[in-house]
Short mmCIF file of C-alpha atoms in Angstrom, two decimals:
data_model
loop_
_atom_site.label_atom_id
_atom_site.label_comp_id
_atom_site.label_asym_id
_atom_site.label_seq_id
_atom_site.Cartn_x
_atom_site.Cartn_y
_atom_site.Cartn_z
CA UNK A 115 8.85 52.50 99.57
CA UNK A 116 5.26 54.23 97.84
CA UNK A 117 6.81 55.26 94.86
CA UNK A 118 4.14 57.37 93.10
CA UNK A 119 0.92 57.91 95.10
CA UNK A 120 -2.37 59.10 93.19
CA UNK A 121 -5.63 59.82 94.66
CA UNK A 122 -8.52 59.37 94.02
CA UNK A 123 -8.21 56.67 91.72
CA UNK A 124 -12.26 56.63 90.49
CA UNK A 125 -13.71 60.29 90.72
CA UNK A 126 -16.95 61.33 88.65
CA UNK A 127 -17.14 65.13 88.20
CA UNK A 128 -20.38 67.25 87.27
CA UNK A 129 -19.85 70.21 84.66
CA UNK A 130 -18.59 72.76 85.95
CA UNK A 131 -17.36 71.27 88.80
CA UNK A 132 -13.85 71.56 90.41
CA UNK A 133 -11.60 69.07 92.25
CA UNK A 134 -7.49 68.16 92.98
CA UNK A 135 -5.95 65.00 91.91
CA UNK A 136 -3.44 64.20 94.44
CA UNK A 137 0.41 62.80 93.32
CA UNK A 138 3.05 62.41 95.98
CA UNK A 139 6.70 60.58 95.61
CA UNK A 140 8.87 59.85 98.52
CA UNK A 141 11.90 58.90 95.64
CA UNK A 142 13.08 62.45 96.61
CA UNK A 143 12.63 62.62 92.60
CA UNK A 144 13.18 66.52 91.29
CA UNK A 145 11.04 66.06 88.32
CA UNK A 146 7.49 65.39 88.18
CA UNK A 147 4.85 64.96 85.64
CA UNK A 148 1.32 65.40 84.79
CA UNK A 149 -0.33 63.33 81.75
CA UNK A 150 -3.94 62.69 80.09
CA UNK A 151 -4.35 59.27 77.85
CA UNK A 152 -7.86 59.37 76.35
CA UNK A 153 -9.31 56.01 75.71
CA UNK A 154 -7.36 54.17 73.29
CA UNK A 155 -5.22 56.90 72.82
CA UNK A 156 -1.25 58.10 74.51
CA UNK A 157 0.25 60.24 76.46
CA UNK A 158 -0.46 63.85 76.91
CA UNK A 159 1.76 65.97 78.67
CA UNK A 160 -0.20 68.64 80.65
CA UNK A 161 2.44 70.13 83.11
CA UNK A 162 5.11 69.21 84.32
CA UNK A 163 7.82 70.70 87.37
CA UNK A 164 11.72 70.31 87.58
CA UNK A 165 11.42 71.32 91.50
CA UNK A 166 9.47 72.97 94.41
CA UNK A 167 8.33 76.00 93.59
CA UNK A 168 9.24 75.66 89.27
CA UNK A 169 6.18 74.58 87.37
CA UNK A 170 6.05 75.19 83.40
CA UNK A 171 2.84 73.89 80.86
CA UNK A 172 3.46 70.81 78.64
CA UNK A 173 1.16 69.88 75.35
CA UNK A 174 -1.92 70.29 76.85
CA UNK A 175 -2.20 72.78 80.22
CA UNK A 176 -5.73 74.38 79.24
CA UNK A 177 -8.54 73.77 81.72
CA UNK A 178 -5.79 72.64 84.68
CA UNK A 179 -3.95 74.25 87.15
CA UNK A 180 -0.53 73.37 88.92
CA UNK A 181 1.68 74.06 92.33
CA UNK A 182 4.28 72.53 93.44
CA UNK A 183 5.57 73.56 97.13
CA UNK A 184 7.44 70.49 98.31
CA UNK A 185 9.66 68.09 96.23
CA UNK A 186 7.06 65.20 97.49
CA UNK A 187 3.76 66.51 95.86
CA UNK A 188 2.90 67.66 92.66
CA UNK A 189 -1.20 68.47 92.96
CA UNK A 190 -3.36 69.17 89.65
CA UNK A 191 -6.24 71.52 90.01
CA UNK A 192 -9.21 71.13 87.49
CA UNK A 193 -11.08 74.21 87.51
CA UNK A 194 -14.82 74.30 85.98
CA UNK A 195 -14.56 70.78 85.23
CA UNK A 196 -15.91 69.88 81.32
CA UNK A 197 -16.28 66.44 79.46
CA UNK A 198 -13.63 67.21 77.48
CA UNK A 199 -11.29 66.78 80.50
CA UNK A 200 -12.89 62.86 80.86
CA UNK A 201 -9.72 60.69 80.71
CA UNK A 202 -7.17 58.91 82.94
CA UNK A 203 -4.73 61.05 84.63
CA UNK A 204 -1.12 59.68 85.45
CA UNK A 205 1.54 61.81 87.49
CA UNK A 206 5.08 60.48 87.11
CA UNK A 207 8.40 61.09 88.36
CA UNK A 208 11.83 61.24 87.78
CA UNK A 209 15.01 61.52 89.02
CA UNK A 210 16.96 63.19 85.72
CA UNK A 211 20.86 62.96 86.11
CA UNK A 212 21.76 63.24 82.60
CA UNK A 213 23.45 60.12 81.06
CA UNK A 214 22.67 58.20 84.01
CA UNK A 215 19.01 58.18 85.07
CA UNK A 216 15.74 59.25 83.16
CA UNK A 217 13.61 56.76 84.06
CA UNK A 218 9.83 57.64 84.22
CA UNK A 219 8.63 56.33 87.63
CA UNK A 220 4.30 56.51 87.32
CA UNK A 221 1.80 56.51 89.66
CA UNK A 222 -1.43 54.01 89.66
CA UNK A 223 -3.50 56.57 87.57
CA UNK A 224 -6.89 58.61 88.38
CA UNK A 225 -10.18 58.03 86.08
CA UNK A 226 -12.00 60.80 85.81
CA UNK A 227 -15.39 61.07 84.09
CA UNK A 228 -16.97 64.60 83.99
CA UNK A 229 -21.19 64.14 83.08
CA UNK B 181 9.42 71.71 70.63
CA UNK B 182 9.84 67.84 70.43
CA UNK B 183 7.50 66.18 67.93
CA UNK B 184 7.40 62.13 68.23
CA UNK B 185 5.60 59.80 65.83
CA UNK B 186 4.75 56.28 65.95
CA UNK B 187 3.82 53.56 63.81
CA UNK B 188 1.61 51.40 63.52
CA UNK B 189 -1.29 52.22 65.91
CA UNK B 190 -1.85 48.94 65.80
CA UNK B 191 0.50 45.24 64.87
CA UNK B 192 -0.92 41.72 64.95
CA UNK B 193 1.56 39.13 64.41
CA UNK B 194 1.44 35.36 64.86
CA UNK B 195 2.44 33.71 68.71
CA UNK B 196 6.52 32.82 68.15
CA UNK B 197 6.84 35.59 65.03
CA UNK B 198 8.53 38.99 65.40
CA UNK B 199 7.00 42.49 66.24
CA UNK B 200 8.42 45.75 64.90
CA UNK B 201 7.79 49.25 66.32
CA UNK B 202 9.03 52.21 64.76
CA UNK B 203 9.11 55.84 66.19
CA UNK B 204 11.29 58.97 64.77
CA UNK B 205 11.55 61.92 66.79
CA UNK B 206 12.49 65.91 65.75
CA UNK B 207 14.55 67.33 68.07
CA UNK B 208 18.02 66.54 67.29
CA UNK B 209 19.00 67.15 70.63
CA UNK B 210 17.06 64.63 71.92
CA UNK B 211 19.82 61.74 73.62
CA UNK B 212 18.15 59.53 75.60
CA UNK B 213 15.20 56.72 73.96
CA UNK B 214 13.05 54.82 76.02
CA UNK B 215 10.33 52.24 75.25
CA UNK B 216 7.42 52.00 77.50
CA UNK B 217 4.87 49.38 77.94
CA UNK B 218 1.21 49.60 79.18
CA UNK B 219 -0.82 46.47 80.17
CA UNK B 220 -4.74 47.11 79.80
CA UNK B 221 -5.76 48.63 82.82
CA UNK B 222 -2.17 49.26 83.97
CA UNK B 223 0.23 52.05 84.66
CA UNK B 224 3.04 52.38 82.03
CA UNK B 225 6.73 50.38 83.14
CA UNK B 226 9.71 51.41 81.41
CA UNK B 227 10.90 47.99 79.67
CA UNK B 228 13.70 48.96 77.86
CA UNK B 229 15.73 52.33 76.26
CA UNK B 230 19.12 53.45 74.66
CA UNK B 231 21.25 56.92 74.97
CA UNK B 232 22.36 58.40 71.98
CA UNK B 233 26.01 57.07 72.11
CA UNK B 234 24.72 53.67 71.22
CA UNK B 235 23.07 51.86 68.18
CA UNK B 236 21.74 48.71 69.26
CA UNK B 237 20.90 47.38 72.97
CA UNK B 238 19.05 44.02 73.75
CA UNK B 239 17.11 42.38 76.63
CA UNK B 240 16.25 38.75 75.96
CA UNK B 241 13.38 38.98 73.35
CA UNK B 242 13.42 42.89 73.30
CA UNK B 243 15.83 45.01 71.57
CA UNK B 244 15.69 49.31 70.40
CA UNK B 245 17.44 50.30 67.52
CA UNK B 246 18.55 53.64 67.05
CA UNK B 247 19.70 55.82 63.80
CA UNK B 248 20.57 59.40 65.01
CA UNK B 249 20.97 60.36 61.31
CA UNK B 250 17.64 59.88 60.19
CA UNK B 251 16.31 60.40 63.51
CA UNK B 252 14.09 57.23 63.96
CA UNK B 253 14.24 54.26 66.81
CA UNK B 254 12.54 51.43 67.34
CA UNK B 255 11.14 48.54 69.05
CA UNK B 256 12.39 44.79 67.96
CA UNK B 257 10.54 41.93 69.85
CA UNK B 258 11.40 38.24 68.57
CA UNK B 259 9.63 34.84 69.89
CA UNK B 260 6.24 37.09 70.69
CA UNK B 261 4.07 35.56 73.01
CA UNK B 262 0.68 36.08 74.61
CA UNK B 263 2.08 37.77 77.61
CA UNK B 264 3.62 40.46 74.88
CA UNK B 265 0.16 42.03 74.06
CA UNK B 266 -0.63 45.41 75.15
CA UNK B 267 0.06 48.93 74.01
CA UNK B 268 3.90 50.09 73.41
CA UNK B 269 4.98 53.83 73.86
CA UNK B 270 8.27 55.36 72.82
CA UNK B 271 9.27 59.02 74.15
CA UNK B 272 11.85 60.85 73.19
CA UNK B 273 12.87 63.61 75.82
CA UNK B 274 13.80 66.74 74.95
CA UNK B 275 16.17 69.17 77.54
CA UNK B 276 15.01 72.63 76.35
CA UNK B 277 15.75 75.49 77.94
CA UNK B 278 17.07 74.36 81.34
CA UNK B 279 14.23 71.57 81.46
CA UNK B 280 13.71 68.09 80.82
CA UNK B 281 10.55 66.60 79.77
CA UNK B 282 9.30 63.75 78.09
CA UNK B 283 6.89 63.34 74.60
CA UNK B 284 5.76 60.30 73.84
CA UNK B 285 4.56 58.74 70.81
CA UNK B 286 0.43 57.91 70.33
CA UNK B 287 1.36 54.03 71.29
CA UNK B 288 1.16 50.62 69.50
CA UNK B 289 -1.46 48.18 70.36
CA UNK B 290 0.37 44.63 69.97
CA UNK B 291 -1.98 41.46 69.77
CA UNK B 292 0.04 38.30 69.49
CA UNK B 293 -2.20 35.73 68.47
CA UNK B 294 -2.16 32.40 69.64
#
């Protein structure tokens, strides 16, 4: 059992570049999660999906992009990459049955530096 | 929407003394409090949390506290040791309009000192 799968997990980005940071769960989880934690700093949530084909923006969406097609994989696009978006990205999931289970389930993480 | 805050950013305390983490969160709907814990370098692991219906819950050292009233929780830890250092998150999920998602607090950076 995977759990959460990221990839890459080291990517460096030029400006206005673009790229898709991978996230896949075989937990059958409904809910999945995008964040951003800046150095020394929490959690930002950036989107975040309660099932295949629902998608909704969390704290932070601007500057990323979103799909979700199958329950397994959650990818987020970064479109006309800037160093603003430099940070570590962690996709998370969960299986949500209210009173029973809300545990956060997170992937390895992906640190991305954008020069 | 949910609004979490967390104090202090940062809590050094003594190897074998007592670490306190406090968070209070805004949306009274909120039911469900859970403390997270990120080793340098590391993803976050869920270590330990407490629904709404409770006040108190305890795991060995660790314990959560929770006052629905006044809308704060936190994070107890007794006989700290070195293992204990890193940086503490509390979230408080919100279900909003059909959906559940999770805020979290800006984190705690423990030291325990040896």
């Amino acid at each position: 059992n995977a759990g959460v799968t990221q990839t890459p997990k080291f990517r460096i980005l030029k400006i206005g570049q673009s790229m898709t940071l991978q996230c896949t769960q075989d937990m059958n989880h409904n809910y999945m999660y995008w964040y951003r934690q800046d150095p020394g700093m929490g959690l930002k949530l950036i989107y975040y999906s309660v099932g295949a084909g629902i998608t909704d923006k969390g704290e932070v969406p601007n500057g990323y992009n979103v799909s979700r097609s199958t329950t397994e994989d959650f990818p987020l696009r970064l479109e006309l990459a800037a160093p603003s978006q430099t940070s570590v990205y962690f996709c998370a999931s969960s299986p949500y049955k209210a009173g029973t289970s809300e545990k956060l389930f997170f992937g390895s993480g992906t640190q991305l530096s954008v020069l | 929407g949910e609004n979490v805050e967390q104090h202090p950013s940062t809590l050094s305390v003594q190897e074998g003394d007592s670490a306190v983490i406090k968070c209070t969160y805004s949306d009274s709907a909120s039911n469900y409090f859970p403390w997270y814990k990120q080793e340098l370098g590391k993803r976050p692991q869920l270590i330990i949390d407490i629904r709404s219906n409770v006040g108190e819950k305890k795991d060995q050292r660790i314990a959560v506290t929770l006052n629905k009233t006044a809308k704060h929780f936190s994070l107890h830890i007794t006989e700290t040791q070195p293992e204990d250092s890193a940086v503490y998150f509390c979230a408080a999920p919100a279900f909003t309009s059909g959906t559940y998602k999770y805020i979290f607090g800006t984190g705690t950076r423990l030291k325990v000192l040896a």
